[in-house]
Short mmCIF file of C-alpha atoms and ligand atoms in Angstrom, two decimals:
data_model
loop_
_atom_site.label_atom_id
_atom_site.label_comp_id
_atom_site.label_asym_id
_atom_site.label_seq_id
_atom_site.Cartn_x
_atom_site.Cartn_y
_atom_site.Cartn_z
CA MET A 1 0.12 0.04 0.08
CA THR A 2 1.22 3.48 -1.09
CA PHE A 3 0.48 6.89 0.38
CA SER A 4 0.98 10.21 -2.18
CA ILE A 5 2.06 11.48 0.76
CA GLU A 6 4.73 10.49 3.04
CA PRO A 7 4.04 10.73 6.99
CA LYS A 8 5.81 13.03 8.92
CA ILE A 9 4.68 12.67 12.72
CA ILE A 10 5.02 9.94 13.64
CA ASN A 11 3.87 10.43 17.21
CA PRO A 12 -0.16 9.99 18.12
CA PRO A 13 -1.76 12.84 18.95
CA LYS A 14 -2.21 13.54 22.58
CA ASN A 15 -6.69 13.90 22.07
CA ARG A 16 -9.36 14.59 19.70
CA HIS A 17 -8.05 17.92 19.23
CA ASP A 18 -4.32 18.67 19.66
CA TYR A 19 -3.94 18.16 15.56
CA GLN A 20 -2.51 20.71 13.48
CA LEU A 21 -2.63 22.08 9.71
CA SER A 22 0.73 19.05 8.80
CA GLU A 23 -1.63 17.09 10.40
CA VAL A 24 -3.99 16.49 7.99
CA ILE A 25 -2.17 13.54 6.27
CA ARG A 26 -3.94 11.31 8.86
CA TYR A 27 -7.98 12.03 7.95
CA ARG A 28 -9.78 10.24 6.60
CA ALA A 29 -12.16 13.40 5.78
CA TRP A 30 -12.26 16.41 6.87
CA VAL A 31 -13.63 20.62 6.53
CA GLU A 32 -11.08 22.85 5.53
CA ILE A 33 -11.65 26.60 6.99
CA ASP A 34 -9.74 29.22 4.54
CA ARG A 35 -9.52 32.07 7.54
CA SER A 36 -8.12 34.32 4.89
CA ALA A 37 -11.14 34.20 2.73
CA LEU A 38 -13.33 34.71 5.58
CA GLN A 39 -11.69 37.77 6.90
CA GLN A 40 -11.42 38.83 3.16
CA ASN A 41 -15.72 38.25 3.37
CA VAL A 42 -15.75 40.51 6.23
CA ARG A 43 -13.84 43.66 4.87
CA LYS A 44 -15.91 42.93 1.20
CA VAL A 45 -19.26 43.45 3.04
CA LYS A 46 -18.11 46.31 5.62
CA ALA A 47 -16.88 48.15 2.37
CA LEU A 48 -20.64 48.45 1.44
CA LEU A 49 -21.47 49.71 4.99
CA ALA A 50 -21.80 53.51 5.59
CA PRO A 51 -18.85 54.40 8.79
CA LYS A 52 -21.11 54.09 10.81
CA THR A 53 -22.85 50.85 10.21
CA GLU A 54 -22.32 47.95 12.72
CA LEU A 55 -21.06 44.35 11.11
CA MET A 56 -22.72 41.77 13.30
CA ALA A 57 -21.57 38.80 12.08
CA VAL A 58 -24.39 35.89 13.27
CA ILE A 59 -22.75 32.82 13.70
CA LYS A 60 -25.81 29.89 15.08
CA ALA A 61 -25.33 26.49 14.27
CA ASP A 62 -21.25 26.69 14.89
CA ALA A 63 -20.78 29.60 12.70
CA TYR A 64 -23.15 27.61 9.53
CA GLY A 65 -20.98 24.13 9.80
CA HIS A 66 -17.88 26.07 9.71
CA GLY A 67 -16.89 26.75 13.64
CA ALA A 68 -18.07 29.18 15.66
CA VAL A 69 -14.91 29.79 18.28
CA LYS A 70 -12.39 30.29 15.45
CA VAL A 71 -15.20 31.88 13.19
CA ALA A 72 -16.02 34.36 15.72
CA ASN A 73 -12.50 35.51 16.45
CA SER A 74 -10.97 35.63 12.64
CA VAL A 75 -14.50 37.49 11.93
CA LEU A 76 -13.74 40.26 15.23
CA GLU A 77 -10.61 40.63 14.42
CA ALA A 78 -11.25 41.11 10.35
CA GLY A 79 -13.92 43.92 11.53
CA ALA A 80 -17.05 42.86 12.53
CA GLN A 81 -18.50 44.79 16.44
CA SER A 82 -21.18 42.20 16.73
CA LEU A 83 -21.85 38.42 16.47
CA ALA A 84 -25.63 36.81 16.74
CA ILE A 85 -26.37 33.51 17.72
CA ALA A 86 -28.81 30.71 18.10
CA THR A 87 -29.17 29.55 21.77
CA ILE A 88 -28.12 29.88 25.26
CA GLY A 89 -25.41 27.21 24.82
CA GLU A 90 -24.37 28.44 21.63
CA GLY A 91 -23.38 31.66 23.70
CA ILE A 92 -21.46 29.79 26.22
CA GLU A 93 -19.14 28.32 24.33
CA LEU A 94 -18.20 31.91 22.77
CA ARG A 95 -18.02 32.98 26.30
CA GLU A 96 -15.82 30.07 27.45
CA ALA A 97 -13.58 30.36 24.57
CA GLY A 98 -13.14 33.64 26.28
CA ILE A 99 -14.62 36.04 23.75
CA VAL A 100 -15.98 39.43 25.33
CA ALA A 101 -18.06 41.37 22.24
CA PRO A 102 -21.28 42.00 22.21
CA ILE A 103 -23.65 38.89 20.98
CA MET A 104 -27.16 38.94 20.47
CA ILE A 105 -29.21 35.34 20.80
CA LEU A 106 -32.06 35.33 17.54
CA GLY A 107 -34.09 32.67 19.44
CA ALA A 108 -36.44 33.19 22.29
CA VAL A 109 -35.86 32.91 25.82
CA ASN A 110 -38.94 32.19 28.70
CA THR A 111 -37.71 30.83 31.85
CA PRO A 112 -36.65 32.42 34.48
CA GLU A 113 -33.50 29.77 34.55
CA GLU A 114 -32.88 30.79 31.21
CA VAL A 115 -32.20 34.66 32.26
CA ALA A 116 -30.30 33.44 35.21
CA ALA A 117 -27.80 31.81 32.63
CA LEU A 118 -27.79 35.09 30.29
CA ALA A 119 -26.81 37.27 32.51
CA HIS A 120 -24.03 35.16 34.03
CA TRP A 121 -23.18 34.71 30.89
CA GLN A 122 -23.57 38.25 29.47
CA LEU A 123 -25.76 37.31 26.19
CA GLN A 124 -28.46 39.32 25.50
CA PRO A 125 -31.55 37.94 24.48
CA THR A 126 -34.60 38.43 22.28
CA LEU A 127 -37.77 39.90 23.42
CA VAL A 128 -40.45 38.76 21.28
CA GLN A 129 -43.51 38.43 23.44
CA ILE A 130 -44.87 40.28 26.66
CA GLU A 131 -45.48 37.40 28.80
CA GLN A 132 -41.14 37.58 28.48
CA VAL A 133 -40.94 40.90 30.44
CA ARG A 134 -42.51 39.29 33.59
CA ILE A 135 -40.42 37.22 34.34
CA PHE A 136 -37.23 38.83 32.80
CA ALA A 137 -37.98 41.63 34.76
CA ALA A 138 -38.26 39.71 37.99
CA VAL A 139 -35.55 37.85 37.68
CA MET A 140 -32.96 40.73 36.80
CA ARG A 141 -34.41 42.25 39.88
CA ARG A 142 -33.48 39.47 41.86
CA LEU A 143 -29.92 39.52 40.87
CA GLU A 144 -29.82 43.27 41.48
CA GLN A 145 -28.58 43.99 37.46
CA ARG A 146 -29.71 45.34 34.29
CA LEU A 147 -30.03 43.15 31.32
CA PRO A 148 -29.47 44.64 27.48
CA VAL A 149 -32.68 43.09 25.53
CA HIS A 150 -33.65 43.33 21.82
CA ILE A 151 -36.91 43.82 20.52
CA LYS A 152 -38.13 41.73 17.74
CA LEU A 153 -41.13 43.33 15.94
CA ASP A 154 -42.93 40.57 13.13
CA THR A 155 -43.30 42.41 10.37
CA GLY A 156 -44.23 39.68 8.19
CA MET A 157 -41.71 36.56 8.23
CA SER A 158 -44.62 34.87 10.97
CA ARG A 159 -42.10 33.58 12.94
CA LEU A 160 -40.29 35.09 16.28
CA GLY A 161 -41.85 38.41 16.96
CA THR A 162 -44.71 41.25 18.63
CA PRO A 163 -46.92 41.67 15.31
CA TRP A 164 -46.06 45.06 14.38
CA HIS A 165 -49.06 47.01 14.98
CA ASN A 166 -48.20 46.35 18.38
CA GLY A 167 -44.60 47.78 18.84
CA THR A 168 -45.31 50.74 20.82
CA LYS A 169 -47.34 49.05 23.70
CA PHE A 170 -44.87 46.18 23.99
CA VAL A 171 -41.32 48.31 24.00
CA GLU A 172 -43.59 50.59 26.76
CA GLN A 173 -43.71 47.36 29.02
CA VAL A 174 -40.41 46.41 28.78
CA LEU A 175 -39.47 50.69 29.07
CA GLU A 176 -41.46 50.22 33.34
CA ALA A 177 -39.01 47.42 34.12
CA PRO A 178 -35.92 48.57 34.67
CA ASN A 179 -34.17 46.24 35.24
CA LEU A 180 -33.95 45.89 31.29
CA LYS A 181 -32.74 47.90 28.71
CA ILE A 182 -33.24 48.00 25.54
CA ALA A 183 -29.90 47.79 23.65
CA SER A 184 -32.34 47.61 19.58
CA ILE A 185 -34.89 46.82 17.82
CA TYR A 186 -35.47 44.48 14.80
CA SER A 187 -37.36 42.18 12.46
CA HIS A 188 -36.49 39.93 10.03
CA PHE A 189 -37.32 39.30 5.92
CA ALA A 190 -38.41 36.67 4.58
CA THR A 191 -38.02 37.15 0.92
CA ALA A 192 -34.54 39.43 1.09
CA ASP A 193 -33.88 36.92 -1.47
CA ASP A 194 -36.20 37.47 -4.51
CA PRO A 195 -35.67 39.70 -6.97
CA ASN A 196 -39.04 40.93 -6.97
CA PRO A 197 -39.01 43.18 -3.48
CA GLU A 198 -42.13 43.76 -3.12
CA ILE A 199 -42.65 41.54 0.61
CA MET A 200 -39.55 43.14 1.34
CA GLN A 201 -40.56 46.43 1.25
CA LEU A 202 -43.63 46.36 2.73
CA GLN A 203 -41.89 44.37 5.54
CA ARG A 204 -39.57 47.80 5.78
CA GLN A 205 -42.68 50.10 5.62
CA ARG A 206 -44.40 48.04 8.40
CA PHE A 207 -40.68 48.37 10.65
CA GLN A 208 -40.82 52.24 10.02
CA GLN A 209 -44.46 52.67 10.56
CA ALA A 210 -43.40 50.90 14.19
CA ILE A 211 -40.54 52.88 14.73
CA ALA A 212 -42.38 56.31 13.76
CA GLU A 213 -45.02 55.72 16.35
CA LEU A 214 -42.51 54.90 19.16
CA LYS A 215 -40.83 58.49 17.92
CA SER A 216 -44.47 59.97 18.22
CA LYS A 217 -44.53 59.18 21.90
CA GLY A 218 -41.00 60.51 22.46
CA TYR A 219 -38.53 56.90 22.73
CA HIS A 220 -36.03 57.13 20.36
CA PRO A 221 -34.80 53.77 20.27
CA PRO A 222 -31.01 53.11 20.13
CA CYS A 223 -30.64 51.43 17.29
CA LEU A 224 -32.24 49.17 14.30
CA HIS A 225 -31.74 46.51 12.07
CA LEU A 226 -33.36 45.05 9.27
CA ALA A 227 -31.18 43.56 7.13
CA ASN A 228 -29.76 40.11 6.87
CA SER A 229 -27.09 39.01 3.40
CA ALA A 230 -29.95 39.69 0.87
CA ALA A 231 -30.99 42.66 2.12
CA THR A 232 -27.33 43.84 3.17
CA LEU A 233 -25.89 43.26 -1.08
CA SER A 234 -29.06 44.29 -2.33
CA ASP A 235 -30.09 47.83 -0.93
CA ARG A 236 -27.77 50.11 1.04
CA SER A 237 -30.92 51.79 2.56
CA LEU A 238 -31.98 48.77 4.25
CA HIS A 239 -28.56 49.24 6.39
CA TYR A 240 -30.07 51.10 9.13
CA ASP A 241 -27.82 50.94 12.25
CA ARG A 242 -26.52 47.64 11.87
CA VAL A 243 -27.02 44.50 9.63
CA ARG A 244 -27.03 40.86 10.72
CA VAL A 245 -24.78 38.80 8.31
CA GLY A 246 -24.53 35.49 8.12
CA LEU A 247 -24.32 33.10 4.26
CA ALA A 248 -22.62 36.17 2.95
CA LEU A 249 -19.35 35.90 5.31
CA TYR A 250 -19.34 32.23 4.70
CA GLY A 251 -18.72 33.36 0.64
CA LEU A 252 -21.90 32.64 -0.93
CA TYR A 253 -24.78 34.38 -2.14
CA PRO A 254 -27.84 34.71 -0.73
CA ALA A 255 -29.15 34.65 -4.63
CA ASP A 256 -27.90 34.41 -8.29
CA HIS A 257 -28.70 37.90 -8.83
CA LEU A 258 -26.74 39.38 -6.20
CA THR A 259 -23.84 37.72 -7.32
CA ASP A 260 -22.42 41.24 -8.63
CA LYS A 261 -22.53 43.52 -5.50
CA VAL A 262 -19.68 42.52 -4.00
CA PRO A 263 -16.88 39.79 -4.36
CA LEU A 264 -17.23 36.71 -1.96
CA GLN A 265 -14.75 33.59 -1.93
CA PRO A 266 -15.95 30.17 0.06
CA VAL A 267 -14.68 29.56 3.22
CA LEU A 268 -15.15 25.92 3.35
CA GLN A 269 -14.09 22.57 1.47
CA VAL A 270 -15.20 19.18 2.13
CA LYS A 271 -12.04 16.62 1.16
CA ALA A 272 -12.02 12.88 1.54
CA ARG A 273 -8.68 10.72 0.82
CA ILE A 274 -8.97 6.82 -0.83
CA ALA A 275 -9.36 3.78 1.36
CA GLN A 276 -9.13 1.78 -1.56
CA VAL A 277 -8.46 1.13 -5.37
CA LYS A 278 -9.83 -1.68 -7.50
CA THR A 279 -11.14 -3.07 -10.51
CA ILE A 280 -14.61 -4.48 -10.26
CA ALA A 281 -15.72 -7.02 -13.64
CA ALA A 282 -18.33 -6.09 -15.67
CA GLY A 283 -22.00 -6.89 -14.46
CA SER A 284 -20.65 -5.82 -10.11
CA GLY A 285 -22.81 -4.65 -8.55
CA VAL A 286 -21.63 -1.29 -6.43
CA SER A 287 -23.35 -0.12 -2.92
CA TYR A 288 -26.22 -1.36 -0.48
CA GLY A 289 -28.80 -2.12 -3.33
CA HIS A 290 -26.71 -2.64 -5.91
CA GLN A 291 -28.06 0.51 -7.26
CA TYR A 292 -25.23 1.19 -9.72
CA ILE A 293 -24.51 -1.88 -12.07
CA ALA A 294 -21.32 -1.86 -13.57
CA ALA A 295 -21.78 -1.17 -17.02
CA LYS A 296 -18.09 -2.85 -18.37
CA ASP A 297 -15.08 -3.78 -15.95
CA THR A 298 -14.59 -0.56 -13.99
CA ARG A 299 -11.85 0.61 -11.40
CA ILE A 300 -13.71 2.04 -8.07
CA ALA A 301 -11.96 3.69 -4.92
CA VAL A 302 -13.88 3.60 -1.77
CA VAL A 303 -13.71 7.32 -0.02
CA GLY A 304 -13.44 7.53 3.08
CA ILE A 305 -16.16 9.87 3.92
CA GLY A 306 -20.18 9.53 3.84
CA TYR A 307 -23.77 10.28 4.74
CA ALA A 308 -22.33 10.27 8.87
CA ASP A 309 -20.37 12.63 7.49
CA GLY A 310 -22.71 15.04 6.20
CA ILE A 311 -22.75 13.66 2.55
CA PRO A 312 -26.83 13.72 2.13
CA ARG A 313 -27.83 10.28 0.45
CA ASN A 314 -29.74 11.34 -1.67
CA LEU A 315 -26.90 12.73 -3.97
CA SER A 316 -25.85 9.04 -4.54
CA ASN A 317 -24.98 8.29 -8.03
CA ARG A 318 -25.74 11.76 -8.76
CA LEU A 319 -22.62 13.37 -6.82
CA LYS A 320 -19.51 14.77 -9.02
CA VAL A 321 -15.94 14.80 -7.02
CA SER A 322 -13.07 15.87 -7.69
CA LEU A 323 -9.93 14.29 -8.25
CA ARG A 324 -6.26 15.21 -9.67
CA GLY A 325 -8.42 18.37 -10.80
CA ARG A 326 -11.00 16.05 -12.71
CA LEU A 327 -14.22 15.45 -11.72
CA VAL A 328 -15.92 12.06 -11.75
CA PRO A 329 -18.72 10.19 -10.76
CA GLN A 330 -19.71 8.97 -7.62
CA ILE A 331 -21.90 5.55 -7.75
CA GLY A 332 -23.83 3.10 -5.68
CA ALA A 333 -25.27 4.56 -2.95
CA ILE A 334 -23.82 6.76 -0.39
CA THR A 335 -23.02 4.49 2.59
CA MET A 336 -22.82 5.72 6.44
CA ASP A 337 -18.74 6.78 6.67
CA GLN A 338 -18.29 5.78 2.67
CA LEU A 339 -18.44 6.03 -0.29
CA MET A 340 -18.00 4.63 -4.31
CA ILE A 341 -16.43 6.83 -7.06
CA ASP A 342 -15.52 5.62 -10.61
CA VAL A 343 -11.55 6.16 -11.76
CA SER A 344 -11.91 4.16 -14.55
CA GLU A 345 -10.62 7.90 -16.45
CA ILE A 346 -7.40 7.47 -13.69
CA PRO A 347 -6.85 4.48 -13.01
CA GLU A 348 -3.59 5.49 -11.02
CA VAL A 349 -4.86 6.65 -8.71
CA LYS A 350 -3.35 5.28 -5.37
CA THR A 351 -5.03 4.70 -1.93
CA GLY A 352 -4.40 7.70 0.00
CA GLU A 353 -5.29 10.50 -2.58
CA ILE A 354 -7.47 13.30 -1.38
CA VAL A 355 -10.43 13.87 -3.28
CA THR A 356 -12.09 17.00 -3.05
CA LEU A 357 -16.28 16.97 -2.45
CA ILE A 358 -16.96 20.69 -1.71
CA GLY A 359 -13.79 23.21 -2.52
CA LYS A 360 -11.42 23.75 -5.45
CA ASP A 361 -9.46 21.78 -7.22
CA GLY A 362 -7.01 22.72 -9.92
CA LEU A 363 -9.75 23.90 -12.03
CA GLN A 364 -12.82 22.19 -10.61
CA CYS A 365 -15.20 24.29 -8.59
CA ILE A 366 -17.67 22.15 -6.74
CA THR A 367 -19.98 24.41 -4.16
CA ALA A 368 -22.47 24.13 -1.62
CA ASP A 369 -24.39 26.07 -4.22
CA ASP A 370 -24.66 23.03 -6.23
CA TRP A 371 -25.56 20.50 -4.24
CA ALA A 372 -28.13 22.46 -3.16
CA ARG A 373 -29.66 22.85 -6.71
CA ASP A 374 -29.56 18.68 -7.38
CA LEU A 375 -30.84 18.64 -3.83
CA GLY A 376 -34.05 21.40 -3.94
CA THR A 377 -31.90 22.68 -1.68
CA ILE A 378 -30.70 26.23 0.27
CA SER A 379 -27.05 26.62 0.44
CA TRP A 380 -27.82 27.32 4.15
CA GLU A 381 -28.61 23.66 5.45
CA ILE A 382 -25.59 22.27 3.00
CA LEU A 383 -23.65 24.34 4.91
CA CYS A 384 -25.33 23.43 8.31
CA GLY A 385 -25.19 19.16 7.03
CA PHE A 386 -21.31 18.85 7.87
CA LYS A 387 -21.47 16.45 11.18
CA HIS A 388 -19.43 17.01 14.23
CA ARG A 389 -16.79 13.90 13.14
CA LEU A 390 -15.41 15.86 10.66
CA PRO A 391 -12.76 17.62 12.26
CA ARG A 392 -12.77 21.60 11.07
CA ILE A 393 -8.80 22.26 9.94
CA THR A 394 -7.93 26.36 9.36
CA ILE A 395 -5.81 27.18 6.57
CA SER A 396 -4.73 30.92 6.10
CA ASN A 397 -3.23 31.64 2.53
CA GLU A 398 -1.95 35.12 4.04
C1 PLP B 1 -29.54 33.34 10.32
C2 PLP B 1 -30.49 34.82 10.75
C3 PLP B 1 -29.95 35.90 10.26
C4 PLP B 1 -28.42 35.64 9.09
O1 PLP B 1 -28.88 35.29 7.47
P1 PLP B 1 -28.09 35.44 6.37
O2 PLP B 1 -29.39 35.46 5.25
O3 PLP B 1 -27.54 33.85 6.88
O4 PLP B 1 -27.64 35.97 6.39
C5 PLP B 1 -29.63 37.64 10.16
N1 PLP B 1 -30.90 37.81 10.97
C6 PLP B 1 -31.56 36.26 11.75
C7 PLP B 1 -33.05 37.08 12.15
C8 PLP B 1 -31.30 35.50 11.46
O5 PLP B 1 -32.56 33.87 12.04
#
């Protein structure tokens, strides 16, 4: 058995995290995170913003699968001013890693125990309904602390938030609680990636209307925000005081019509190693269910990555991977830990060689958008789908 790359490191790693990039040679499969691309994307997005507009980096769901702690450090270094996550657990992970930037929680928090946890870890919750105000106020009074909170209005997404036309009543309730301090008021678009801006503009109008009503009562919100990646790229007048950008920081576009707004580079690549190469005879079935039957003698390679790593089984027999800068077809059902590819066109490939599933390989470039299109889903879901079994390895081209 020959490996295309000589193993340089002989000492076994002491624990699961004790890996360096040079030890990529050990992995059967991994995710590569390009730190320079990530930081470049932050700078490009920031360049679209007015100097006073703040960039809040959305790093929920383990930074869309990229690894939350490392992404947080990289985006803050590159100029993001605050972070958004979905759950208290995600926030604690960042605080435990020593991150001190403001962190907003996008999800709802409804119990006194959770409020105490927020206060302890200095995480800033989103208030979405009046019922929360009583609980939050009581806990914070007992703790004798003041908690910054973000008010969410529902302007048409019909997800979290108080209906925009009840916004004033809601805000007045929060203002009556001395232990709560309104840090911002925000809403979220449902269709910002649609080339037709009609619904987005309606939501913006509703937001404006709610804010105008507050101002007419003498309350001036300290910070307003509305834009996700799509709205940030499509219309500067939607930026307000802060933009909440997720997808674009990871180098993907929320919609095809927004690709000319700013140059972005994908941050994540998925790679795996060939575990075995062999020739199977014409008529042989490949993988569970024999969904693929070799029409001729076929050189196949077994690759050490499968659906338990986040390669969707629904891509079986449709996936293309890149090997030595050439696209080759995946054949047969994708299994939990392995998949097979047809390497008849490159019969000399060897055990240990690296296959690119997502990313650049010579002239080939396979993106999460390609998979999303084939699966009838969106790139957000593809990025979040890579499992923790794949180590995240940071590379930097700087
Ligand atoms: C996830 C999320 C974002 C970021 O969305 P992208 O399209 O990835 O930029 C912004 N705001 C809210 C409320 C979100 O849930």
